Amino acid sequence: MAQLDTLKLLLDNPSVDDQILQFYLDIASDIICEIRYSDAVETKYLNIQTQMAVEFFNKRGAEGQTAHSENGIDRVYDASDVSDNLLSKITPYV
């Protein structure tokens, strides 16, 4: 299944433009390729690429937020665009 189709299924939000979702996938791809020193996302990192895109989408409108509390919901984002948990799953190429 193509990354865009997978992302659309995960988000279950038909009103989102495909170009926006593709943009998030492209950003995730750039991050992975930079860490791996490659020109394309390797097959074993495709799921991580999709997970990164989900994180980007979920942070939309609250980029760079360091703390937020409302109706018992607390949000705190770290300094990076992507969670350390996902970044730690990418083995740097040396």
JSON list of C-alpha atoms in Angstrom, two decimals:
[
{"chain": "A", "resi": 1, "resn": "MET", "atom": "CA", "xyz": [0.00, 0.00, 0.00]},
{"chain": "A", "resi": 2, "resn": "ALA", "atom": "CA", "xyz": [1.34, 3.45, -0.86]},
{"chain": "A", "resi": 3, "resn": "GLN", "atom": "CA", "xyz": [2.44, 5.66, 2.01]},
{"chain": "A", "resi": 4, "resn": "LEU", "atom": "CA", "xyz": [-0.21, 8.29, 1.24]},
{"chain": "A", "resi": 5, "resn": "ASP", "atom": "CA", "xyz": [-3.00, 5.70, 1.32]},
{"chain": "A", "resi": 6, "resn": "THR", "atom": "CA", "xyz": [-1.70, 4.29, 4.60]},
{"chain": "A", "resi": 7, "resn": "LEU", "atom": "CA", "xyz": [-1.53, 7.76, 6.13]},
{"chain": "A", "resi": 8, "resn": "LYS", "atom": "CA", "xyz": [-5.08, 8.55, 5.02]},
{"chain": "A", "resi": 9, "resn": "LEU", "atom": "CA", "xyz": [-6.33, 5.31, 6.60]},
{"chain": "A", "resi": 10, "resn": "LEU", "atom": "CA", "xyz": [-4.56, 6.04, 9.88]},
{"chain": "A", "resi": 11, "resn": "LEU", "atom": "CA", "xyz": [-5.87, 9.59, 10.11]},
{"chain": "A", "resi": 12, "resn": "ASP", "atom": "CA", "xyz": [-9.41, 8.65, 9.04]},
{"chain": "A", "resi": 13, "resn": "ASN", "atom": "CA", "xyz": [-9.99, 12.27, 8.02]},
{"chain": "A", "resi": 14, "resn": "PRO", "atom": "CA", "xyz": [-11.35, 12.46, 4.46]},
{"chain": "A", "resi": 15, "resn": "SER", "atom": "CA", "xyz": [-11.43, 16.27, 4.44]},
{"chain": "A", "resi": 16, "resn": "VAL", "atom": "CA", "xyz": [-7.63, 16.61, 4.47]},
{"chain": "A", "resi": 17, "resn": "ASP", "atom": "CA", "xyz": [-6.06, 17.50, 1.14]},
{"chain": "A", "resi": 18, "resn": "ASP", "atom": "CA", "xyz": [-3.68, 14.88, -0.27]},
{"chain": "A", "resi": 19, "resn": "GLN", "atom": "CA", "xyz": [-1.08, 17.58, -0.94]},
{"chain": "A", "resi": 20, "resn": "ILE", "atom": "CA", "xyz": [-0.87, 18.39, 2.78]},
{"chain": "A", "resi": 21, "resn": "LEU", "atom": "CA", "xyz": [-0.45, 14.75, 3.70]},
{"chain": "A", "resi": 22, "resn": "GLN", "atom": "CA", "xyz": [2.16, 14.26, 0.98]},
{"chain": "A", "resi": 23, "resn": "PHE", "atom": "CA", "xyz": [4.02, 17.30, 2.34]},
{"chain": "A", "resi": 24, "resn": "TYR", "atom": "CA", "xyz": [4.21, 15.65, 5.78]},
{"chain": "A", "resi": 25, "resn": "LEU", "atom": "CA", "xyz": [5.41, 12.41, 4.20]},
{"chain": "A", "resi": 26, "resn": "ASP", "atom": "CA", "xyz": [8.07, 14.36, 2.29]},
{"chain": "A", "resi": 27, "resn": "ILE", "atom": "CA", "xyz": [9.30, 16.05, 5.47]},
{"chain": "A", "resi": 28, "resn": "ALA", "atom": "CA", "xyz": [9.52, 12.66, 7.18]},
{"chain": "A", "resi": 29, "resn": "SER", "atom": "CA", "xyz": [11.37, 11.28, 4.18]},
{"chain": "A", "resi": 30, "resn": "ASP", "atom": "CA", "xyz": [13.87, 14.15, 4.31]},
{"chain": "A", "resi": 31, "resn": "ILE", "atom": "CA", "xyz": [14.57, 13.48, 8.00]},
{"chain": "A", "resi": 32, "resn": "ILE", "atom": "CA", "xyz": [15.05, 9.75, 7.46]},
{"chain": "A", "resi": 33, "resn": "CYS", "atom": "CA", "xyz": [17.25, 10.25, 4.39]},
{"chain": "A", "resi": 34, "resn": "GLU", "atom": "CA", "xyz": [19.38, 12.78, 6.24]},
{"chain": "A", "resi": 35, "resn": "ILE", "atom": "CA", "xyz": [19.97, 10.37, 9.11]},
{"chain": "A", "resi": 36, "resn": "ARG", "atom": "CA", "xyz": [20.59, 7.45, 6.76]},
{"chain": "A", "resi": 37, "resn": "TYR", "atom": "CA", "xyz": [22.59, 9.47, 4.19]},
{"chain": "A", "resi": 38, "resn": "SER", "atom": "CA", "xyz": [20.40, 8.10, 1.41]},
{"chain": "A", "resi": 39, "resn": "ASP", "atom": "CA", "xyz": [18.34, 9.42, -1.49]},
{"chain": "A", "resi": 40, "resn": "ALA", "atom": "CA", "xyz": [15.22, 7.41, -0.71]},
{"chain": "A", "resi": 41, "resn": "VAL", "atom": "CA", "xyz": [13.49, 5.93, 2.31]},
{"chain": "A", "resi": 42, "resn": "GLU", "atom": "CA", "xyz": [14.48, 2.30, 2.67]},
{"chain": "A", "resi": 43, "resn": "THR", "atom": "CA", "xyz": [11.65, -0.23, 2.89]},
{"chain": "A", "resi": 44, "resn": "LYS", "atom": "CA", "xyz": [12.25, -0.99, 6.56]},
{"chain": "A", "resi": 45, "resn": "TYR", "atom": "CA", "xyz": [11.69, 2.70, 7.43]},
{"chain": "A", "resi": 46, "resn": "LEU", "atom": "CA", "xyz": [8.41, 3.21, 5.56]},
{"chain": "A", "resi": 47, "resn": "ASN", "atom": "CA", "xyz": [6.30, 2.61, 8.67]},
{"chain": "A", "resi": 48, "resn": "ILE", "atom": "CA", "xyz": [8.40, 5.09, 10.62]},
{"chain": "A", "resi": 49, "resn": "GLN", "atom": "CA", "xyz": [7.92, 7.61, 7.82]},
{"chain": "A", "resi": 50, "resn": "THR", "atom": "CA", "xyz": [4.16, 7.21, 8.14]},
{"chain": "A", "resi": 51, "resn": "GLN", "atom": "CA", "xyz": [4.30, 7.49, 11.94]},
{"chain": "A", "resi": 52, "resn": "MET", "atom": "CA", "xyz": [6.31, 10.71, 11.62]},
{"chain": "A", "resi": 53, "resn": "ALA", "atom": "CA", "xyz": [3.73, 12.12, 9.21]},
{"chain": "A", "resi": 54, "resn": "VAL", "atom": "CA", "xyz": [0.97, 11.29, 11.71]},
{"chain": "A", "resi": 55, "resn": "GLU", "atom": "CA", "xyz": [2.91, 13.21, 14.38]},
{"chain": "A", "resi": 56, "resn": "PHE", "atom": "CA", "xyz": [3.31, 16.20, 12.06]},
{"chain": "A", "resi": 57, "resn": "PHE", "atom": "CA", "xyz": [-0.40, 16.14, 11.24]},
{"chain": "A", "resi": 58, "resn": "ASN", "atom": "CA", "xyz": [-1.43, 15.87, 14.89]},
{"chain": "A", "resi": 59, "resn": "LYS", "atom": "CA", "xyz": [0.76, 18.84, 15.83]},
{"chain": "A", "resi": 60, "resn": "ARG", "atom": "CA", "xyz": [-0.71, 21.01, 13.07]},
{"chain": "A", "resi": 61, "resn": "GLY", "atom": "CA", "xyz": [-1.84, 24.32, 14.49]},
{"chain": "A", "resi": 62, "resn": "ALA", "atom": "CA", "xyz": [0.17, 23.78, 17.66]},
{"chain": "A", "resi": 63, "resn": "GLU", "atom": "CA", "xyz": [3.69, 23.68, 16.24]},
{"chain": "A", "resi": 64, "resn": "GLY", "atom": "CA", "xyz": [6.39, 24.37, 18.80]},
{"chain": "A", "resi": 65, "resn": "GLN", "atom": "CA", "xyz": [3.97, 24.15, 21.69]},
{"chain": "A", "resi": 66, "resn": "THR", "atom": "CA", "xyz": [5.86, 23.59, 24.93]},
{"chain": "A", "resi": 67, "resn": "ALA", "atom": "CA", "xyz": [2.88, 23.28, 27.27]},
{"chain": "A", "resi": 68, "resn": "HIS", "atom": "CA", "xyz": [-0.89, 23.39, 27.11]},
{"chain": "A", "resi": 69, "resn": "SER", "atom": "CA", "xyz": [-3.57, 22.36, 29.57]},
{"chain": "A", "resi": 70, "resn": "GLU", "atom": "CA", "xyz": [-7.28, 22.47, 28.90]},
{"chain": "A", "resi": 71, "resn": "ASN", "atom": "CA", "xyz": [-10.18, 20.45, 30.30]},
{"chain": "A", "resi": 72, "resn": "GLY", "atom": "CA", "xyz": [-7.85, 17.91, 31.86]},
{"chain": "A", "resi": 73, "resn": "ILE", "atom": "CA", "xyz": [-5.80, 17.44, 28.67]},
{"chain": "A", "resi": 74, "resn": "ASP", "atom": "CA", "xyz": [-2.12, 18.29, 28.91]},
{"chain": "A", "resi": 75, "resn": "ARG", "atom": "CA", "xyz": [0.12, 18.74, 25.86]},
{"chain": "A", "resi": 76, "resn": "VAL", "atom": "CA", "xyz": [3.85, 19.30, 25.93]},
{"chain": "A", "resi": 77, "resn": "TYR", "atom": "CA", "xyz": [6.02, 19.00, 22.82]},
{"chain": "A", "resi": 78, "resn": "ASP", "atom": "CA", "xyz": [9.75, 18.59, 22.96]},
{"chain": "A", "resi": 79, "resn": "ALA", "atom": "CA", "xyz": [12.11, 20.76, 20.97]},
{"chain": "A", "resi": 80, "resn": "SER", "atom": "CA", "xyz": [12.31, 18.42, 17.99]},
{"chain": "A", "resi": 81, "resn": "ASP", "atom": "CA", "xyz": [9.76, 18.07, 15.19]},
{"chain": "A", "resi": 82, "resn": "VAL", "atom": "CA", "xyz": [9.64, 14.32, 15.72]},
{"chain": "A", "resi": 83, "resn": "SER", "atom": "CA", "xyz": [9.53, 12.36, 18.95]},
{"chain": "A", "resi": 84, "resn": "ASP", "atom": "CA", "xyz": [12.77, 10.93, 20.22]},
{"chain": "A", "resi": 85, "resn": "ASN", "atom": "CA", "xyz": [11.07, 7.53, 20.27]},
{"chain": "A", "resi": 86, "resn": "LEU", "atom": "CA", "xyz": [10.70, 7.49, 16.49]},
{"chain": "A", "resi": 87, "resn": "LEU", "atom": "CA", "xyz": [14.11, 9.00, 15.83]},
{"chain": "A", "resi": 88, "resn": "SER", "atom": "CA", "xyz": [15.75, 6.32, 17.95]},
{"chain": "A", "resi": 89, "resn": "LYS", "atom": "CA", "xyz": [14.34, 3.66, 15.61]},
{"chain": "A", "resi": 90, "resn": "ILE", "atom": "CA", "xyz": [16.38, 5.01, 12.70]},
{"chain": "A", "resi": 91, "resn": "THR", "atom": "CA", "xyz": [19.90, 3.63, 12.58]},
{"chain": "A", "resi": 92, "resn": "PRO", "atom": "CA", "xyz": [22.31, 6.34, 11.39]},
{"chain": "A", "resi": 93, "resn": "TYR", "atom": "CA", "xyz": [24.53, 5.41, 8.50]},
{"chain": "A", "resi": 94, "resn": "VAL", "atom": "CA", "xyz": [28.21, 5.85, 9.34]}
]
